[in-house]
Amino acid sequence: MNIQIDTMIYGGAGTAPLPDGTTIAVPFTLPGEHVTINGHNEVSAILEASPDRVPAPCPHFGPCGGCQYQHATYPAQTRIKQTILHKTLATTGLTNLPETVIHTAEPWGYRNRIRLRVAIVDGTLRIGYNRRGTYEMLPIVACPISAPLLLRAAEAVLAAAAATQTWDRKLNEIELFTNSDQSSLQITFFLRTEKAIDLKAFCTQLKFTIPELAGAGITIVGESGRKDQPGANWGAAGLQYRAAGRDYWVTRGNFFQVNRFLVDALIALVTADRTGTLAWDLYAGVGLFSRILTETFTTVVGVETIVGDLANVLKGSTHRAVGSTVLDFLRMAILQRERPDLIVMDPPRAGIGLEACELLGRIQAPQMVYVSCDPVTLARDLKAMVDSGYTIQQLHQVDLFPQTFHMETVVLLTRLP
């Protein structure tokens, strides 16, 4: 079938209208392209290519499930994401929006964290990702969106594991995390069993080929519905991550923003020129925003289910880290009639949710900053907040995930007293 792509949708595919009035989604296409598709709705021939189409630099692009936009120029990628954001917001009636400001940086080598599968393939120990749309492992030799140190370290782990009689058959996955300048590295080894494993000896050997290695830990992979269990540790429990001119301690395995080139810009968007008496940082993580807000607010309250690294940031008599779900915290705040000057929210992909939006509408903070990694849940939550009296003052797209369909949005909401 020959079709013409007319628009892009969230998830990375292009769509085309069919004669019966339905639409079809085709991956790895671009607006305006004429293509031939096969019975699996995949491109078999490009009849007329978009001027924005470029050769993908990664040899695994297409079969790999990680990237969706390597076939597009980088300016085209950001335009596509902006269009998708506006269309998604419009589905809930949010059309009268401020101009979207786009923030970009180097679109390659940006990831400070990757998680790789490990398996013996054709008699050789290999690393890889999932094949697109499956749980089948795709062995890889390159990953141009990751910090160079990470793949170099992963290859060193393979070489060291292959030389043993235990690690090569017990490794299931590895997660590697580095700081912005690649001077320090943490590794988590996901093993099927810890029996006959000597982590200290293994890491001591790795240190010769990966001098950046600061610490490592083992996680035993749960089977038959069982949860993963922590195992042995070696070296430091985390690393120092420099961002916005400050040092953050990030414990191994804890969440930190993945783009090492745009963290400073994200922090500035959320915290710059914001002052007052009381600020809340909901879904605070390691305190990325809390740390800066303590310099301009008398009291900062950070909320996270596990407050480990956050508690180190919010020290002192006026600041506090609260171990709680956001919903439970907001319910209690309603009872106590607290009203902060600023609320910062950086939820997971599920968003804040309608109950939390309703509670925030009752609290009536004069300013809120919503950091979102999913436009669909963002649209739902913004509509609820606008209906409760808030106005969208600023709209920013921070492209933390180049070459992929994922997008980060920062929204400033205000309301009159």
CSV table of C-alpha atoms in Angstrom, one decimal:
chain,number,residue,atom,x,y,z
A,1,MET,CA,0.0,0.0,0.0
A,2,ASN,CA,1.3,3.5,-0.9
A,3,ILE,CA,0.4,6.2,1.7
A,4,GLN,CA,1.3,9.8,2.5
A,5,ILE,CA,2.3,10.6,6.1
A,6,ASP,CA,0.5,13.8,7.4
A,7,THR,CA,1.3,14.1,11.1
A,8,MET,CA,3.3,12.6,14.0
A,9,ILE,CA,1.9,11.1,17.2
A,10,TYR,CA,3.2,10.6,20.7
A,11,GLY,CA,5.3,7.4,20.6
A,12,GLY,CA,7.3,8.2,17.5
A,13,ALA,CA,5.2,7.1,14.6
A,14,GLY,CA,3.8,9.0,11.7
A,15,THR,CA,0.1,8.7,10.7
A,16,ALA,CA,-1.7,8.6,7.3
A,17,PRO,CA,-5.4,8.6,6.4
A,18,LEU,CA,-6.8,5.6,4.7
A,19,PRO,CA,-9.7,5.5,2.1
A,20,ASP,CA,-12.1,4.0,4.7
A,21,GLY,CA,-11.7,7.0,6.9
A,22,THR,CA,-9.4,5.4,9.5
A,23,THR,CA,-5.8,6.3,10.1
A,24,ILE,CA,-2.7,4.1,10.2
A,25,ALA,CA,0.5,4.6,12.3
A,26,VAL,CA,3.8,3.9,10.7
A,27,PRO,CA,7.1,4.0,12.6
A,28,PHE,CA,10.2,5.8,11.3
A,29,THR,CA,8.4,8.1,8.9
A,30,LEU,CA,8.2,11.9,8.8
A,31,PRO,CA,5.4,14.4,7.8
A,32,GLY,CA,4.9,14.8,4.0
A,33,GLU,CA,6.6,11.5,3.1
A,34,HIS,CA,5.2,9.1,0.5
A,35,VAL,CA,6.0,5.6,1.5
A,36,THR,CA,5.1,2.0,0.7
A,37,ILE,CA,4.1,-0.1,3.7
A,38,ASN,CA,4.0,-3.9,4.1
A,39,GLY,CA,1.4,-6.0,5.9
A,40,HIS,CA,2.9,-5.2,9.3
A,41,ASN,CA,2.4,-1.4,8.7
A,42,GLU,CA,6.2,-0.9,8.4
A,43,VAL,CA,8.0,1.0,5.6
A,44,SER,CA,9.2,-1.2,2.8
A,45,ALA,CA,10.1,1.7,0.4
A,46,ILE,CA,10.4,5.5,0.6
A,47,LEU,CA,8.9,7.0,-2.6
A,48,GLU,CA,9.4,10.6,-1.6
A,49,ALA,CA,11.5,11.4,1.4
A,50,SER,CA,11.2,14.4,3.7
A,51,PRO,CA,13.9,17.0,3.5
A,52,ASP,CA,14.3,16.5,7.2
A,53,ARG,CA,15.3,12.8,6.7
A,54,VAL,CA,19.0,11.9,7.5
A,55,PRO,CA,20.9,8.7,7.8
A,56,ALA,CA,20.8,7.3,11.4
A,57,PRO,CA,24.3,7.2,12.9
A,58,CYS,CA,23.5,4.2,15.2
A,59,PRO,CA,23.9,0.8,13.6
A,60,HIS,CA,21.1,-0.6,15.8
A,61,PHE,CA,18.5,2.1,14.9
A,62,GLY,CA,15.2,0.5,14.0
A,63,PRO,CA,15.5,-2.9,15.5
A,64,CYS,CA,16.5,-1.3,18.9
A,65,GLY,CA,13.6,-0.2,21.1
A,66,GLY,CA,15.5,2.8,22.5
A,67,CYS,CA,15.3,5.5,19.8
A,68,GLN,CA,12.6,6.6,17.4
A,69,TYR,CA,13.8,9.8,15.7
A,70,GLN,CA,17.4,9.2,14.6
A,71,HIS,CA,16.2,9.4,11.0
A,72,ALA,CA,15.2,13.1,11.5
A,73,THR,CA,17.4,16.2,11.8
A,74,TYR,CA,17.5,17.5,15.3
A,75,PRO,CA,15.6,20.7,14.5
A,76,ALA,CA,12.9,18.6,13.0
A,77,GLN,CA,12.7,16.5,16.1
A,78,THR,CA,12.1,19.5,18.4
A,79,ARG,CA,9.4,20.8,16.0
A,80,ILE,CA,7.7,17.4,16.0
A,81,LYS,CA,7.7,17.3,19.8
A,82,GLN,CA,6.3,20.9,20.0
A,83,THR,CA,3.5,20.1,17.6
A,84,ILE,CA,2.6,16.9,19.6
A,85,LEU,CA,2.6,18.8,22.9
A,86,HIS,CA,0.2,21.5,21.5
A,87,LYS,CA,-2.1,18.9,20.0
A,88,THR,CA,-2.2,16.9,23.2
A,89,LEU,CA,-3.0,19.9,25.3
A,90,ALA,CA,-5.7,20.9,22.8
A,91,THR,CA,-7.5,17.6,23.4
A,92,THR,CA,-8.5,18.9,26.8
A,93,GLY,CA,-9.4,22.4,25.6
A,94,LEU,CA,-6.1,24.0,26.4
A,95,THR,CA,-5.5,26.1,23.3
A,96,ASN,CA,-4.9,29.7,24.5
A,97,LEU,CA,-1.3,29.1,25.5
A,98,PRO,CA,1.8,31.2,25.9
A,99,GLU,CA,4.6,30.8,23.3
A,100,THR,CA,6.5,27.6,23.9
A,101,VAL,CA,10.2,28.1,24.6
A,102,ILE,CA,12.4,25.2,23.5
A,103,HIS,CA,15.7,24.4,25.3
A,104,THR,CA,18.2,22.1,23.7
A,105,ALA,CA,21.9,21.0,24.0
A,106,GLU,CA,24.2,18.4,22.5
A,107,PRO,CA,21.8,15.7,21.2
A,108,TRP,CA,24.4,12.8,21.4
A,109,GLY,CA,26.2,11.3,24.3
A,110,TYR,CA,23.9,12.9,26.8
A,111,ARG,CA,22.6,10.0,28.9
A,112,ASN,CA,24.3,9.7,32.3
A,113,ARG,CA,22.6,6.3,33.0
A,114,ILE,CA,21.9,3.2,31.0
A,115,ARG,CA,20.6,-0.3,31.9
A,116,LEU,CA,21.8,-3.1,29.7
A,117,ARG,CA,20.9,-6.8,29.4
A,118,VAL,CA,23.7,-9.4,29.6
A,119,ALA,CA,23.5,-12.8,28.0
A,120,ILE,CA,25.6,-15.4,26.2
A,121,VAL,CA,24.7,-15.1,22.5
A,122,ASP,CA,26.3,-17.6,20.0
A,123,GLY,CA,28.8,-18.6,22.6
A,124,THR,CA,29.9,-15.0,23.4
A,125,LEU,CA,28.9,-12.8,26.4
A,126,ARG,CA,27.1,-9.8,25.0
A,127,ILE,CA,25.3,-6.6,26.2
A,128,GLY,CA,22.2,-5.3,24.6
A,129,TYR,CA,18.7,-3.7,24.8
A,130,ASN,CA,15.3,-5.1,24.0
A,131,ARG,CA,14.3,-5.4,20.4
A,132,ARG,CA,11.6,-2.9,19.5
A,133,GLY,CA,8.2,-4.1,20.6
A,134,THR,CA,9.5,-7.3,22.2
A,135,TYR,CA,11.4,-8.6,25.3
A,136,GLU,CA,13.9,-10.3,23.0
A,137,MET,CA,17.5,-9.2,23.6
A,138,LEU,CA,19.2,-7.2,20.8
A,139,PRO,CA,23.0,-7.4,21.2
A,140,ILE,CA,24.7,-4.0,20.6
A,141,VAL,CA,28.1,-2.7,19.9
A,142,ALA,CA,27.2,1.0,20.1
A,143,CYS,CA,24.9,3.5,21.8
A,144,PRO,CA,25.6,7.0,20.6
A,145,ILE,CA,23.1,8.7,23.0
A,146,SER,CA,24.9,7.4,26.1
A,147,ALA,CA,27.9,9.0,27.8
A,148,PRO,CA,31.0,7.4,26.2
A,149,LEU,CA,32.2,6.2,29.6
A,150,LEU,CA,29.1,4.0,30.1
A,151,LEU,CA,29.6,1.8,27.1
A,152,ARG,CA,33.4,1.6,27.6
A,153,ALA,CA,32.7,0.4,31.2
A,154,ALA,CA,30.1,-2.1,30.1
A,155,GLU,CA,32.6,-3.6,27.6
A,156,ALA,CA,35.1,-3.8,30.4
A,157,VAL,CA,32.6,-5.6,32.6
A,158,LEU,CA,32.0,-8.1,29.8
A,159,ALA,CA,35.7,-8.8,29.4
A,160,ALA,CA,36.2,-9.3,33.1
A,161,ALA,CA,33.0,-11.5,33.4
A,162,ALA,CA,33.9,-13.6,30.4
A,163,ALA,CA,37.3,-14.4,32.0
A,164,THR,CA,35.6,-16.0,35.1
A,165,GLN,CA,33.7,-19.2,35.6
A,166,THR,CA,30.9,-17.6,37.6
A,167,TRP,CA,30.0,-14.0,36.5
A,168,ASP,CA,29.5,-14.8,32.9
A,169,ARG,CA,26.6,-17.1,33.6
A,170,LYS,CA,25.0,-15.3,36.5
A,171,LEU,CA,24.9,-11.7,35.1
A,172,ASN,CA,21.4,-10.7,34.1
A,173,GLU,CA,21.6,-7.0,33.6
A,174,ILE,CA,23.9,-4.1,34.5
A,175,GLU,CA,23.1,-0.5,35.3
A,176,LEU,CA,25.8,2.2,34.9
A,177,PHE,CA,25.5,5.8,36.2
A,178,THR,CA,28.0,8.6,35.8
A,179,ASN,CA,28.2,12.2,36.8
A,180,SER,CA,28.2,15.1,34.3
A,181,ASP,CA,32.0,15.1,33.5
A,182,GLN,CA,32.3,11.3,33.6
A,183,SER,CA,34.8,11.4,36.4
A,184,SER,CA,32.9,9.0,38.6
A,185,LEU,CA,31.0,5.8,37.9
A,186,GLN,CA,28.5,3.6,39.8
A,187,ILE,CA,27.5,0.1,38.6
A,188,THR,CA,24.7,-2.1,39.7
A,189,PHE,CA,25.0,-5.8,38.8
A,190,PHE,CA,21.7,-7.7,38.5
A,191,LEU,CA,22.5,-11.4,39.2
A,192,ARG,CA,20.4,-14.5,39.2
A,193,THR,CA,22.3,-15.7,42.3
A,194,GLU,CA,25.1,-14.4,44.5
A,195,LYS,CA,26.5,-17.8,45.2
A,196,ALA,CA,30.3,-18.1,44.6
A,197,ILE,CA,30.5,-14.4,43.6
A,198,ASP,CA,33.3,-12.3,45.0
A,199,LEU,CA,32.3,-8.7,44.3
A,200,LYS,CA,35.4,-7.2,46.0
A,201,ALA,CA,37.8,-9.1,43.8
A,202,PHE,CA,35.8,-8.5,40.6
A,203,CYS,CA,35.6,-4.7,41.2
A,204,THR,CA,39.2,-4.5,42.2
A,205,GLN,CA,40.1,-6.0,38.8
A,206,LEU,CA,37.7,-3.7,37.0
A,207,LYS,CA,39.3,-0.7,38.7
A,208,PHE,CA,42.4,-1.2,36.6
A,209,THR,CA,40.5,-0.8,33.3
A,210,ILE,CA,37.9,1.6,34.6
A,211,PRO,CA,39.6,4.0,37.0
A,212,GLU,CA,36.4,6.1,37.3
A,213,LEU,CA,34.7,3.2,39.1
A,214,ALA,CA,33.7,4.6,42.5
A,215,GLY,CA,31.3,1.9,43.8
A,216,ALA,CA,29.2,-1.1,42.9
A,217,GLY,CA,26.4,-3.2,44.2
A,218,ILE,CA,24.6,-6.5,43.6
A,219,THR,CA,20.9,-6.9,43.2
A,220,ILE,CA,19.6,-10.4,43.2
A,221,VAL,CA,16.9,-10.7,40.5
A,222,GLY,CA,13.6,-12.1,41.9
A,223,GLU,CA,12.0,-15.1,40.3
A,224,SER,CA,8.4,-16.4,40.2
A,225,GLY,CA,6.9,-13.1,41.4
A,226,ARG,CA,9.5,-12.5,44.1
A,227,LYS,CA,10.9,-9.0,44.6
A,228,ASP,CA,14.5,-8.2,43.8
A,229,GLN,CA,16.8,-8.4,46.8
A,230,PRO,CA,19.9,-6.3,47.7
A,231,GLY,CA,23.2,-8.1,47.7
A,232,ALA,CA,26.8,-7.2,48.5
A,233,ASN,CA,28.3,-3.7,48.0
A,234,TRP,CA,31.8,-2.4,47.2
A,235,GLY,CA,33.3,1.1,47.4
A,236,ALA,CA,31.2,4.2,47.8
A,237,ALA,CA,27.4,4.0,48.0
A,238,GLY,CA,26.9,6.8,45.5
A,239,LEU,CA,28.6,9.6,43.7
A,240,GLN,CA,28.9,13.4,43.8
A,241,TYR,CA,27.0,15.0,40.9
A,242,ARG,CA,27.8,18.7,40.1
A,243,ALA,CA,24.8,20.6,38.8
A,244,ALA,CA,24.0,24.3,38.8
A,245,GLY,CA,27.2,25.0,40.6
A,246,ARG,CA,26.3,22.7,43.6
A,247,ASP,CA,27.3,19.2,44.5
A,248,TYR,CA,24.6,16.6,45.0
A,249,TRP,CA,25.1,13.2,46.6
A,250,VAL,CA,23.2,10.6,44.5
A,251,THR,CA,23.1,7.1,46.1
A,252,ARG,CA,23.5,4.2,43.7
A,253,GLY,CA,20.1,3.4,42.2
A,254,ASN,CA,18.4,6.6,43.1
A,255,PHE,CA,16.7,8.7,40.4
A,256,PHE,CA,18.5,11.7,38.9
A,257,GLN,CA,17.7,13.5,35.6
A,258,VAL,CA,19.2,11.6,32.8
A,259,ASN,CA,20.5,14.4,30.5
A,260,ARG,CA,23.9,15.5,31.7
A,261,PHE,CA,24.0,18.6,29.4
A,262,LEU,CA,20.6,20.1,30.3
A,263,VAL,CA,20.3,19.6,34.1
A,264,ASP,CA,21.5,23.1,34.8
A,265,ALA,CA,19.0,24.6,32.4
A,266,LEU,CA,16.2,22.6,34.0
A,267,ILE,CA,17.1,23.7,37.5
A,268,ALA,CA,17.2,27.3,36.4
A,269,LEU,CA,13.8,27.2,34.8
A,270,VAL,CA,12.2,25.7,37.9
A,271,THR,CA,14.0,27.8,40.6
A,272,ALA,CA,15.3,31.1,39.1
A,273,ASP,CA,13.9,34.3,40.5
A,274,ARG,CA,11.6,32.5,42.9
A,275,THR,CA,11.6,33.7,46.5
A,276,GLY,CA,9.4,33.7,49.5
A,277,THR,CA,8.7,32.3,52.9
A,278,LEU,CA,7.6,28.7,52.2
A,279,ALA,CA,8.2,26.4,49.2
A,280,TRP,CA,7.1,22.8,48.7
A,281,ASP,CA,9.0,20.4,46.5
A,282,LEU,CA,6.7,17.5,45.7
A,283,TYR,CA,8.3,14.3,44.3
A,284,ALA,CA,11.5,15.8,45.4
A,285,GLY,CA,13.9,12.9,44.6
A,286,VAL,CA,17.4,13.6,45.7
A,287,GLY,CA,16.5,17.3,46.2
A,288,LEU,CA,17.6,18.7,42.8
A,289,PHE,CA,15.3,21.7,43.1
A,290,SER,CA,15.1,21.8,46.9
A,291,ARG,CA,18.8,22.5,47.2
A,292,ILE,CA,18.5,25.7,45.2
A,293,LEU,CA,15.2,26.8,46.8
A,294,THR,CA,16.7,26.7,50.3
A,295,GLU,CA,18.8,29.7,49.2
A,296,THR,CA,15.8,31.9,48.4
A,297,PHE,CA,13.0,30.6,50.7
A,298,THR,CA,12.9,30.7,54.5
A,299,THR,CA,11.5,27.2,54.6
A,300,VAL,CA,11.6,24.4,52.1
A,301,VAL,CA,9.6,21.2,52.5
A,302,GLY,CA,10.6,18.3,50.3
A,303,VAL,CA,8.2,15.3,49.9
A,304,GLU,CA,9.4,11.9,48.8
A,305,THR,CA,8.4,8.4,49.7
A,306,ILE,CA,12.0,7.6,50.7
A,307,VAL,CA,13.9,10.6,52.0
A,308,GLY,CA,17.5,9.3,52.1
A,309,ASP,CA,19.5,11.7,49.9
A,310,LEU,CA,16.8,14.4,50.2
A,311,ALA,CA,17.3,14.5,54.0
A,312,ASN,CA,21.0,15.4,53.4
A,313,VAL,CA,19.9,18.4,51.3
A,314,LEU,CA,17.2,19.7,53.6
A,315,LYS,CA,19.2,20.1,56.8
A,316,GLY,CA,18.8,22.9,59.4
A,317,SER,CA,16.0,24.0,61.7
A,318,THR,CA,13.8,25.6,59.0
A,319,HIS,CA,13.8,23.0,56.3
A,320,ARG,CA,12.5,19.4,56.4
A,321,ALA,CA,12.3,16.3,54.3
A,322,VAL,CA,8.9,14.5,54.6
A,323,GLY,CA,8.7,10.8,53.9
A,324,SER,CA,5.2,10.5,52.5
A,325,THR,CA,3.2,10.0,49.3
A,326,VAL,CA,2.2,13.3,47.8
A,327,LEU,CA,-1.5,12.6,48.2
A,328,ASP,CA,-1.1,11.9,51.9
A,329,PHE,CA,1.0,15.0,52.3
A,330,LEU,CA,-1.6,17.2,50.6
A,331,ARG,CA,-4.5,15.7,52.5
A,332,MET,CA,-2.7,16.6,55.8
A,333,ALA,CA,-1.8,20.1,54.5
A,334,ILE,CA,-5.5,20.8,53.8
A,335,LEU,CA,-6.3,19.9,57.4
A,336,GLN,CA,-3.5,22.2,58.7
A,337,ARG,CA,-4.5,25.0,56.3
A,338,GLU,CA,-0.9,25.4,55.0
A,339,ARG,CA,-0.4,27.7,52.0
A,340,PRO,CA,3.1,27.9,50.5
A,341,ASP,CA,4.3,30.7,48.2
A,342,LEU,CA,5.5,28.2,45.7
A,343,ILE,CA,4.9,24.5,44.9
A,344,VAL,CA,7.2,22.6,42.6
A,345,MET,CA,6.1,19.2,41.2
A,346,ASP,CA,8.1,16.7,39.2
A,347,PRO,CA,5.9,13.5,39.2
A,348,PRO,CA,6.6,10.3,37.3
A,349,ARG,CA,4.8,9.6,34.0
A,350,ALA,CA,1.5,8.9,35.7
A,351,GLY,CA,1.3,12.6,36.6
A,352,ILE,CA,-0.1,14.2,39.7
A,353,GLY,CA,-3.7,12.8,39.3
A,354,LEU,CA,-7.1,14.5,39.6
A,355,GLU,CA,-7.4,14.1,43.4
A,356,ALA,CA,-4.1,15.8,43.9
A,357,CYS,CA,-5.1,18.5,41.5
A,358,GLU,CA,-8.3,19.1,43.4
A,359,LEU,CA,-6.3,19.4,46.7
A,360,LEU,CA,-3.9,21.8,45.1
A,361,GLY,CA,-6.8,23.9,43.8
A,362,ARG,CA,-8.0,24.2,47.4
A,363,ILE,CA,-4.5,25.1,48.8
A,364,GLN,CA,-4.2,28.0,46.3
A,365,ALA,CA,-0.5,28.6,46.2
A,366,PRO,CA,0.1,31.8,44.1
A,367,GLN,CA,2.8,30.0,42.0
A,368,MET,CA,3.2,26.4,40.9
A,369,VAL,CA,5.8,24.9,38.6
A,370,TYR,CA,4.9,21.5,37.0
A,371,VAL,CA,7.7,19.5,35.5
A,372,SER,CA,6.3,16.7,33.3
A,373,CYS,CA,7.7,13.8,31.3
A,374,ASP,CA,4.4,12.8,29.7
A,375,PRO,CA,2.2,15.2,27.7
A,376,VAL,CA,-0.9,13.1,28.1
A,377,THR,CA,-1.0,13.1,31.9
A,378,LEU,CA,0.2,16.7,31.8
A,379,ALA,CA,-2.8,17.8,29.7
A,380,ARG,CA,-5.2,16.1,32.1
A,381,ASP,CA,-3.6,17.7,35.1
A,382,LEU,CA,-3.2,21.2,33.6
A,383,LYS,CA,-6.9,21.2,32.6
A,384,ALA,CA,-7.9,20.4,36.1
A,385,MET,CA,-5.7,23.2,37.5
A,386,VAL,CA,-6.9,25.8,35.0
A,387,ASP,CA,-10.5,24.9,35.9
A,388,SER,CA,-9.6,25.5,39.5
A,389,GLY,CA,-8.4,29.0,38.8
A,390,TYR,CA,-4.8,28.8,37.7
A,391,THR,CA,-3.4,30.4,34.5
A,392,ILE,CA,-0.6,29.0,32.4
A,393,GLN,CA,2.0,31.7,32.4
A,394,GLN,CA,5.0,30.0,30.8
A,395,LEU,CA,5.4,26.9,28.8
A,396,HIS,CA,8.9,25.4,28.2
A,397,GLN,CA,10.1,22.2,26.4
A,398,VAL,CA,13.4,21.0,27.7
A,399,ASP,CA,14.6,18.3,25.3
A,400,LEU,CA,16.1,15.9,27.8
A,401,PHE,CA,15.7,12.9,25.5
A,402,PRO,CA,17.0,13.6,22.0
A,403,GLN,CA,16.5,10.9,19.3
A,404,THR,CA,13.5,9.6,21.2
A,405,PHE,CA,9.8,10.4,21.4
A,406,HIS,CA,10.0,11.3,25.1
A,407,MET,CA,9.6,14.9,26.1
A,408,GLU,CA,10.1,17.1,29.2
A,409,THR,CA,7.8,20.1,29.8
A,410,VAL,CA,8.1,22.8,32.4
A,411,VAL,CA,4.9,24.8,33.1
A,412,LEU,CA,4.6,27.9,35.3
A,413,LEU,CA,1.0,28.3,36.7
A,414,THR,CA,-0.1,31.4,38.7
A,415,ARG,CA,-3.3,32.5,40.3
A,416,LEU,CA,-4.6,35.8,41.6
A,417,PRO,CA,-4.9,36.2,45.4
